[in-house]
XYZ file of C-alpha atoms in Angstrom:
593
model
C 61.653 -29.917 122.720
C 59.472 -32.465 121.335
C 55.875 -31.527 120.580
C 53.600 -33.471 122.807
C 50.414 -32.464 120.811
C 48.679 -35.353 119.187
C 48.960 -35.601 115.401
C 46.401 -33.441 113.657
C 45.543 -31.570 116.802
C 47.811 -28.693 116.083
C 46.453 -28.334 112.453
C 42.954 -28.205 113.757
C 43.922 -25.696 116.328
C 45.627 -23.573 113.715
C 42.657 -23.759 111.477
C 40.538 -22.739 114.436
C 42.713 -19.765 115.065
C 42.762 -18.873 111.383
C 39.102 -19.190 110.999
C 38.217 -17.728 114.293
C 35.683 -20.509 114.665
C 34.852 -23.362 116.924
C 37.212 -26.109 117.080
C 34.515 -28.656 116.548
C 34.399 -30.464 113.115
C 32.615 -28.691 110.066
C 29.042 -29.926 109.619
C 28.295 -31.982 106.342
C 25.224 -29.793 105.479
C 27.499 -27.146 104.052
C 27.965 -29.374 100.949
C 24.162 -29.469 100.047
C 24.028 -26.368 97.641
C 26.342 -28.209 95.301
C 24.183 -31.233 95.543
C 21.045 -29.097 94.838
C 22.533 -27.512 91.704
C 23.466 -30.845 90.333
C 19.971 -32.044 91.075
C 18.370 -29.250 88.992
C 20.610 -30.019 86.068
C 19.773 -33.612 86.391
C 16.114 -32.774 86.572
C 16.260 -30.534 83.435
C 18.121 -33.192 81.605
C 15.577 -35.703 82.636
C 12.744 -33.446 81.563
C 14.479 -32.760 78.223
C 14.744 -36.431 77.576
C 11.097 -36.886 78.414
C 10.062 -33.815 76.334
C 12.167 -34.880 73.379
C 10.714 -38.318 73.600
C 7.201 -36.806 73.623
C 7.654 -33.855 71.233
C 9.931 -35.460 68.681
C 9.445 -33.488 65.463
C 6.018 -32.183 66.359
C 4.705 -28.759 65.308
C 4.559 -26.313 68.208
C 1.307 -26.147 70.099
C -1.206 -23.524 68.862
C 0.147 -23.375 65.288
C -2.330 -23.035 62.395
C -1.925 -22.599 58.631
C -4.720 -20.849 56.699
C -7.161 -21.746 59.465
C -6.005 -25.374 59.735
C -4.729 -26.290 63.249
C -1.620 -28.462 63.016
C -0.217 -27.760 66.501
C 1.064 -30.850 68.306
C 1.125 -32.943 65.119
C 4.297 -34.542 63.950
C 5.597 -33.493 60.526
C 4.039 -36.362 58.631
C 0.649 -35.843 60.294
C 0.823 -32.087 59.674
C 1.632 -32.592 55.994
C -1.235 -35.033 55.575
C -3.709 -32.746 57.305
C -2.686 -29.692 55.321
C -2.831 -31.591 52.034
C -6.351 -32.788 52.797
C -7.790 -29.656 54.345
C -6.274 -27.159 51.866
C -6.900 -29.177 48.694
C -9.965 -27.130 47.738
C -8.263 -23.830 48.511
C -5.175 -24.928 46.549
C -7.305 -25.619 43.466
C -9.153 -22.311 43.667
C -8.088 -19.886 40.914
C -6.690 -16.446 41.474
C -9.163 -14.012 39.907
C -8.095 -10.685 38.454
C -10.876 -8.137 38.024
C -10.888 -5.180 35.661
C -13.703 -3.037 34.319
C -16.442 -5.409 35.560
C -14.691 -8.363 33.944
C -12.947 -11.293 35.585
C -9.871 -13.199 34.438
C -8.981 -16.445 36.201
C -5.507 -17.899 36.636
C -5.931 -21.656 37.101
C -3.287 -22.914 39.569
C -2.916 -26.204 37.692
C -1.815 -24.421 34.501
C -0.611 -21.191 36.075
C 2.282 -22.692 38.005
C 0.853 -22.173 41.529
C 0.788 -24.932 44.167
C 0.952 -25.431 47.937
C 4.443 -26.391 49.131
C 3.415 -28.644 52.015
C 6.965 -29.616 52.992
C 8.118 -26.034 53.307
C 4.929 -24.965 55.064
C 5.377 -27.628 57.786
C 9.051 -26.692 58.125
C 8.068 -23.024 58.481
C 5.566 -24.072 61.142
C 8.445 -25.346 63.310
C 8.433 -29.098 62.841
C 11.849 -30.777 63.278
C 13.935 -32.349 66.014
C 15.985 -30.175 68.355
C 17.384 -30.370 71.941
C 16.797 -26.637 72.336
C 14.760 -26.377 75.578
C 13.036 -23.243 74.326
C 11.782 -25.055 71.234
C 10.664 -27.995 73.355
C 8.852 -25.528 75.562
C 7.108 -24.005 72.525
C 6.130 -27.453 71.300
C 4.538 -28.167 74.669
C 3.020 -24.773 75.522
C 2.671 -22.533 72.412
C 1.981 -19.584 72.111
C -0.750 -19.576 69.421
C 0.446 -18.376 66.013
C -0.596 -18.364 62.349
C 1.857 -19.490 59.677
C 1.514 -18.389 56.064
C 1.285 -21.317 53.656
C 4.390 -21.649 51.491
C 3.613 -21.288 47.798
C 5.587 -23.038 45.084
C 5.696 -20.830 41.969
C 6.573 -22.070 38.516
C 7.693 -18.682 37.258
C 7.529 -19.581 33.554
C 4.001 -21.028 33.778
C 2.695 -18.113 35.856
C 4.245 -15.597 33.466
C 2.560 -17.302 30.513
C -0.815 -17.378 32.288
C -0.677 -13.680 33.147
C 0.574 -12.816 29.671
C -2.655 -14.172 28.143
C -4.757 -11.543 29.930
C -3.672 -8.424 27.974
C -5.385 -9.606 24.785
C -8.733 -8.943 26.456
C -7.693 -5.869 28.433
C -5.099 -3.880 26.567
C -6.361 -0.837 24.709
C -3.927 0.617 22.235
C -3.126 4.241 22.657
C -4.537 6.264 19.775
C -3.287 9.684 18.893
C -5.864 12.261 17.951
C -5.920 14.343 14.812
C -7.808 16.883 12.753
C -9.526 16.398 9.403
C -11.950 18.467 7.358
C -15.522 17.717 6.373
C -15.982 20.213 3.610
C -14.234 23.180 5.173
C -15.283 22.355 8.730
C -12.440 21.066 10.938
C -13.335 17.889 12.819
C -11.322 16.566 15.748
C -10.519 12.881 16.089
C -10.313 12.501 19.853
C -7.214 10.813 21.305
C -7.599 7.549 23.218
C -5.716 6.751 26.427
C -4.089 3.360 26.117
C -4.207 0.676 28.803
C -1.665 -2.081 29.314
C -1.359 -4.770 31.975
C 1.510 -4.326 34.428
C 2.632 -7.916 34.100
C 5.431 -7.909 36.684
C 3.094 -6.546 39.354
C 0.325 -8.922 38.250
C 2.626 -11.944 38.576
C 3.635 -10.947 42.109
C 0.014 -10.224 43.045
C -1.115 -13.636 41.780
C 1.477 -15.411 43.926
C 0.498 -13.339 47.006
C -3.247 -13.880 46.538
C -3.003 -17.632 46.024
C -4.321 -19.550 49.052
C -5.469 -16.326 50.720
C -8.951 -15.919 52.182
C -10.041 -13.901 49.122
C -7.969 -14.775 46.028
C -9.449 -11.880 44.036
C -7.136 -9.100 42.923
C -7.621 -5.841 41.050
C -5.721 -6.291 37.811
C -2.765 -3.902 37.883
C -2.728 -1.772 34.722
C -0.827 1.219 33.490
C -2.344 3.992 31.393
C -0.470 5.171 28.311
C -1.346 8.760 27.489
C -1.382 10.112 23.913
C 1.005 12.899 23.041
C -1.695 15.584 22.729
C -4.894 15.908 24.723
C -8.318 16.706 23.352
C -8.115 20.234 24.694
C -4.785 20.790 22.915
C -6.373 19.647 19.658
C -9.273 22.024 20.244
C -6.842 24.885 20.777
C -5.160 24.034 17.471
C -8.506 24.068 15.675
C -9.460 27.383 17.212
C -6.093 29.024 16.594
C -5.009 27.669 13.191
C -7.256 25.193 11.376
C -10.008 27.658 10.542
C -7.458 30.068 9.098
C -5.977 27.384 6.831
C -9.253 27.024 4.917
C -10.448 30.616 5.204
C -9.278 31.834 1.767
C -8.550 30.398 -1.690
C -5.026 29.315 -2.616
C -3.434 30.704 -5.787
C -1.192 28.490 -7.877
C 1.262 30.614 -9.850
C 2.195 28.732 -13.022
C 4.463 30.208 -15.688
C 2.234 32.647 -17.540
C -0.961 31.571 -15.751
C -2.550 31.568 -12.283
C -5.033 28.946 -11.115
C -7.154 29.304 -7.993
C -8.033 26.429 -5.671
C -11.103 27.014 -3.542
C -10.951 25.793 0.110
C -13.751 23.334 -0.637
C -11.457 21.731 -3.211
C -8.354 21.207 -1.061
C -9.694 21.042 2.512
C -11.206 17.500 2.276
C -7.790 16.194 1.178
C -6.024 17.830 4.136
C -5.598 16.425 7.650
C -3.276 16.767 10.634
C -1.758 13.781 12.424
C 0.338 13.629 15.598
C 4.015 12.882 15.014
C 6.647 13.223 17.762
C 4.168 15.151 19.875
C 3.260 17.680 17.178
C 0.468 18.049 14.641
C 1.882 17.506 11.168
C -0.160 18.178 7.999
C -0.832 15.417 5.500
C -2.429 15.551 2.059
C -4.240 12.700 0.337
C -2.921 13.178 -3.189
C -5.595 11.030 -4.807
C -8.433 13.004 -3.195
C -6.744 16.325 -3.960
C -6.196 15.595 -7.658
C -9.739 14.290 -8.039
C -11.245 17.383 -6.444
C -9.024 19.832 -8.365
C -9.313 18.123 -11.752
C -11.675 20.755 -13.108
C -9.260 23.539 -12.147
C -6.220 21.750 -13.547
C -8.123 21.166 -16.776
C -7.869 24.929 -17.361
C -4.107 24.734 -17.762
C -3.312 26.215 -21.136
C -1.490 24.088 -23.699
C -1.966 20.922 -21.701
C -1.433 17.530 -23.410
C -4.238 16.476 -25.724
C -5.147 12.797 -25.856
C -5.768 11.124 -29.156
C -9.473 10.680 -29.865
C -11.800 8.663 -32.033
C -14.265 10.745 -34.007
C -16.766 9.961 -36.725
C -16.271 11.615 -40.060
C -18.718 10.778 -42.817
C -19.926 7.871 -40.689
C -16.434 6.371 -40.337
C -14.274 6.244 -37.195
C -11.121 8.313 -37.518
C -8.197 8.617 -35.064
C -7.255 12.199 -34.248
C -3.654 12.134 -32.956
C -2.810 13.560 -29.550
C -0.102 16.105 -28.789
C 2.226 16.807 -25.856
C 1.702 19.811 -23.646
C 2.199 21.536 -20.320
C 1.354 19.578 -17.207
C 1.627 19.972 -13.438
C 2.779 16.989 -11.434
C 0.506 15.870 -8.588
C 3.359 16.384 -6.132
C 3.482 20.087 -7.014
C -0.171 20.539 -6.063
C 0.326 18.539 -2.867
C 3.322 20.663 -1.882
C 1.337 23.843 -2.502
C -1.436 22.735 -0.149
C 1.129 21.635 2.448
C 2.641 25.118 2.314
C -0.754 26.591 3.217
C -1.275 23.971 5.926
C 2.054 24.797 7.571
C 1.666 28.541 7.254
C -1.994 29.668 7.049
C -1.026 33.159 5.886
C 0.334 31.745 2.604
C -1.861 33.108 -0.184
C 0.006 31.938 -3.303
C 2.559 29.297 -4.205
C 4.756 29.071 -7.276
C 4.126 25.806 -9.068
C 6.475 24.351 -11.643
C 5.313 22.760 -14.867
C 6.731 20.200 -17.232
C 6.087 18.893 -20.718
C 4.275 15.583 -20.923
C 3.088 13.356 -23.750
C -0.629 12.602 -24.113
C -1.944 9.810 -21.922
C -3.571 8.192 -24.983
C -1.687 8.240 -28.246
C -2.957 7.732 -31.758
C -1.060 4.461 -31.863
C -2.931 3.290 -28.744
C -6.284 3.916 -30.403
C -5.183 2.423 -33.695
C -4.409 -0.880 -32.009
C -8.037 -1.165 -30.859
C -9.251 -1.821 -34.381
C -12.291 0.459 -34.316
C -12.930 0.554 -38.071
C -16.571 -0.039 -38.980
C -20.146 -0.066 -37.780
C -20.936 -3.447 -36.225
C -24.501 -2.706 -35.066
C -27.087 0.036 -34.913
C -30.585 0.425 -33.562
C -33.295 3.073 -33.609
C -36.522 3.474 -31.640
C -39.263 6.064 -32.033
C -41.189 8.097 -29.487
C -44.170 10.466 -29.499
C -43.806 14.144 -28.824
C -43.174 15.337 -25.305
C -40.640 18.022 -24.535
C -39.363 16.176 -21.448
C -38.527 13.224 -23.741
C -36.510 15.464 -26.030
C -34.616 16.939 -23.062
C -33.960 13.776 -21.069
C -33.166 11.492 -23.998
C -30.974 14.122 -25.576
C -28.999 14.585 -22.339
C -28.561 10.818 -21.761
C -27.482 10.311 -25.382
C -24.970 13.147 -25.005
C -23.447 11.517 -21.917
C -22.963 8.061 -23.450
C -21.922 9.314 -26.898
C -18.215 8.708 -27.515
C -17.870 5.993 -24.857
C -14.983 3.720 -25.798
C -14.927 0.191 -24.399
C -11.602 -1.588 -24.568
C -11.566 -5.412 -24.666
C -13.062 -6.728 -21.420
C -14.466 -3.344 -20.328
C -17.867 -3.195 -18.612
C -20.432 -0.589 -19.644
C -22.814 0.696 -16.971
C -25.613 3.078 -17.958
C -25.957 4.494 -14.438
C -22.192 4.747 -14.089
C -21.878 6.635 -17.386
C -24.957 8.877 -17.236
C -25.047 9.444 -13.488
C -28.009 10.376 -11.332
C -30.878 12.039 -13.141
C -30.932 15.446 -11.468
C -31.532 19.004 -12.600
C -27.846 19.763 -12.018
C -27.005 16.910 -14.397
C -29.273 18.350 -17.085
C -32.481 16.334 -16.608
C -36.057 17.432 -16.172
C -39.269 15.950 -14.783
C -41.230 13.472 -16.895
C -43.306 10.336 -16.602
C -41.841 7.068 -15.342
C -43.354 3.699 -14.409
C -43.453 3.203 -10.641
C -45.237 0.367 -8.844
C -47.090 -0.588 -12.007
C -48.491 2.876 -12.760
C -47.246 6.093 -14.332
C -45.773 8.747 -12.040
C -43.773 11.946 -12.432
C -40.064 12.037 -11.642
C -36.771 13.415 -12.925
C -35.404 11.607 -15.963
C -38.707 10.378 -17.375
C -38.243 8.937 -20.868
C -34.604 7.850 -20.336
C -35.679 4.214 -20.723
C -35.997 4.921 -24.465
C -32.208 5.477 -24.517
C -31.629 2.365 -22.408
C -33.729 0.148 -24.671
C -32.048 1.446 -27.803
C -28.560 0.987 -26.306
C -29.458 -2.527 -25.122
C -30.534 -3.540 -28.643
C -27.383 -2.111 -30.212
C -25.280 -4.135 -27.758
C -27.521 -7.186 -28.363
C -26.809 -7.166 -32.102
C -23.112 -6.345 -31.595
C -22.927 -9.673 -29.733
C -21.693 -8.089 -26.482
C -22.214 -10.007 -23.240
C -25.438 -9.123 -21.457
C -24.474 -8.692 -17.793
C -27.779 -7.287 -16.536
C -30.864 -5.663 -17.975
C -34.413 -5.267 -16.663
C -37.492 -5.154 -18.936
C -40.335 -2.798 -18.032
C -42.935 -4.215 -15.696
C -45.577 -4.012 -18.459
C -45.230 -3.992 -22.216
C -44.810 -0.709 -24.123
C -45.627 -1.253 -27.776
C -43.091 1.204 -29.216
C -40.287 -1.080 -27.951
C -39.229 -4.435 -29.499
C -41.261 -7.255 -27.954
C -39.295 -8.707 -25.020
C -36.099 -6.990 -26.106
C -36.139 -3.816 -24.050
C -34.811 -2.429 -20.779
C -35.375 0.202 -18.136
C -33.276 1.782 -15.386
C -33.772 3.469 -12.005
C -31.130 5.272 -9.982
C -29.174 3.686 -8.403
C -30.520 0.134 -8.120
C -31.683 -0.851 -11.629
C -28.970 -0.642 -14.289
C -28.069 -1.743 -17.790
C -24.675 -3.427 -17.979
C -22.876 -5.249 -20.775
C -19.262 -6.255 -21.400
C -17.038 -5.992 -24.465
C -16.298 -9.641 -25.188
C -14.263 -9.031 -28.350
C -10.536 -8.461 -28.893
C -11.308 -5.012 -30.333
C -12.422 -1.679 -28.973
C -16.102 -0.680 -29.203
C -17.059 2.968 -29.775
C -20.629 3.994 -28.882
C -22.311 6.767 -30.862
C -25.706 7.976 -29.605
C -27.921 10.861 -30.687
C -31.554 11.969 -30.705
C -33.708 13.382 -33.468
C -36.143 15.433 -31.376
C -39.885 14.878 -31.661
C -42.271 17.642 -32.652
C -45.988 18.082 -32.321
C -46.212 16.825 -35.887
C -43.579 14.062 -35.883
C -42.180 11.246 -33.817
C -38.697 11.557 -32.367
C -35.898 9.101 -33.049
C -33.395 7.593 -30.627
C -30.274 6.250 -32.374
C -27.350 4.146 -31.074
C -24.500 2.849 -33.223
C -21.541 0.702 -32.242
C -18.239 0.731 -34.118
C -15.508 -1.888 -33.906
C -14.169 -4.729 -36.071
C -16.938 -7.189 -36.873
C -16.490 -10.225 -34.634
C -19.951 -11.715 -34.049
C -22.825 -12.535 -36.387
C -26.117 -12.185 -34.499
C -29.697 -13.127 -35.372
C -32.716 -12.846 -33.101
C -36.023 -14.592 -32.558
C -39.060 -14.306 -30.312
C -41.771 -16.739 -29.243
C -45.517 -16.183 -29.359
C -47.078 -14.540 -26.331
C -48.461 -16.911 -23.722
C -49.938 -17.079 -20.189
C -52.062 -13.944 -20.532
C -53.178 -12.083 -17.409
C -55.887 -9.458 -17.019
C -55.582 -5.884 -15.735
C -57.318 -4.481 -12.681
C -59.012 -1.137 -12.196
C -57.587 1.312 -9.704
C -59.144 4.491 -8.333
C -56.818 7.317 -7.314
C -58.285 10.645 -6.115
C -54.810 12.178 -5.427
C -53.465 15.235 -7.225
C -50.610 13.155 -8.652
C -52.878 10.624 -10.346
C -52.147 9.765 -14.012
C -55.094 8.201 -15.801
C -54.428 5.070 -17.850
C -56.380 2.634 -20.012
C -55.198 -0.789 -18.997
C -54.283 -3.860 -20.985
C -53.295 -7.416 -20.139
C -49.983 -8.989 -19.317
C -48.287 -12.018 -20.815
C -45.017 -13.922 -21.078
C -42.631 -14.244 -24.007
C -39.194 -15.722 -24.785
C -36.480 -13.886 -26.703
C -33.703 -15.803 -28.497
C -30.235 -14.706 -29.593
C -28.291 -16.924 -32.019
C -24.533 -16.321 -31.856
C -22.091 -17.179 -34.634
C -18.571 -16.005 -35.437
C -18.548 -13.610 -38.327
C -18.144 -15.438 -41.619
C -19.171 -18.798 -40.147
C -22.481 -20.646 -40.355
C -21.749 -22.730 -37.244
C -24.016 -21.841 -34.321
C -21.880 -21.251 -31.228
C -24.779 -20.868 -28.816
C -28.464 -20.040 -28.489
C -29.333 -17.637 -25.644
C -32.861 -17.458 -24.214
C -34.262 -14.559 -22.203
C -37.616 -15.176 -20.489
C -39.692 -12.018 -20.023
C -42.810 -11.630 -17.882
C -45.020 -8.581 -18.437
C -47.529 -7.753 -15.747
C -50.905 -6.215 -16.687
C -51.081 -2.446 -17.081
C -53.924 -1.515 -14.766
C -56.690 0.887 -15.672
C -56.329 3.967 -13.496
C -59.308 6.256 -12.844
C -58.456 9.536 -11.160
C -61.330 9.666 -8.700
C -62.541 8.019 -5.541
C -64.093 4.559 -5.902
C -67.808 4.557 -6.690
C -69.991 4.681 -3.598
């Protein structure tokens, strides 16, 4: 049967049945949610286009770098603003401080600079369709961005490396030495060195900060032993080392070294964390020379002696000797083990240091000069002149050698054999040790004068003493005023000095002879006295006053004419100008009135 329902009616009816709804057509408003969603998307897209057009590559709102606000600026504007506003900060040095001192690292030479490009990139400049970024560009939030620092690592390393020269303190190990027999500690020193790796990093971090001042990072370097450990060593061992003498057992003989002889040559130094003894061989041998001189059958040097007024060479002979290393090893044995009381010391046979052939080559054959001066009786003159003559007698000057009176005679002390006598001090007579020694000096000076030796230095008395040659005399004072002359010949010069003592009835005699091979021919001359000056009168009520009758001063010139022996040709004329001050009258009382 044909369906009489109009086309479409049945489908609608079926849909109505299926849906259980009205048969009326579906309203168009049911399509609006889809239209609304599309509208939002369209709106966002539209806003994005507008925001992108506005924001471009701008820095997000609220962004600042080192206090400089660059929010909302495009990249080029931000770079320009940062370059201008941070120029002063970028040129400011990084300052390291240490021990109240400051050390600047100049950015221009220290490899530090502001990286503007990177800083602006870090701040968020740059194009993007990301809505979140566009939102930040437009709304923030506020934020601070650290400036990017460009570091030239090589330049910064070099700049920091220049600081240690002023800061570094080298570690110093301590030690122990002896002053006499008293142990003295050399305190250790803690070393300081700059921690350069940390300093380089700190400089980069501090650059462009609010306060570019940094404590200089240093590391301490401790010595191996502390001061207290050295003190413990001194208390436990050092005193024992120098508590008793040290016996040296030689074949057939024993020598004894006193602590005062070996202690000053001994010290302890830190090696590999331990105190190790050391001995200064030169000091030890010098201080033990008198003891070693007692070795029996030691080598005897050749000598020059006078027999019947002629120089004669007495040959030397070999003998027993102890090497310096043996003495050093003996002291080291005591230093390592304080209970050591004696050490066996080996000996050897050695030739004399000076042979007869050595002396023969010097050509000391004849007297080349002699001089004598005379002095009135005074026992101190006999003692002091005799002792000085004894000390210079036998002096041998090789070619070029320098003679020094003070160096040969030494200080005038009681221990050296001198006694108190009268000297000239500040223009008047005074008492002191060694009075009268100037008689020896004057006589020696004249002997050297006529031997033709080079006058290096001599000092005439302040006023004239008539028992000395006019203008041709000399004085000394320990240690500043000396008599020095040099052997200017190709031969040796032997000095012979002796005193004929004075008595209450006779004058004494001071003699000096010089022996060599005649090389110079010397004559002397002297001018008349001139430019006289008058004495004063002094009053001295002190107990040390020495009365004196004064006389005037004057000036005079002394000449030495030098020729080679056997020749009449004058090589040179030497002039010595001498000024004598007046010898004041001294009255041992208070001034009148």
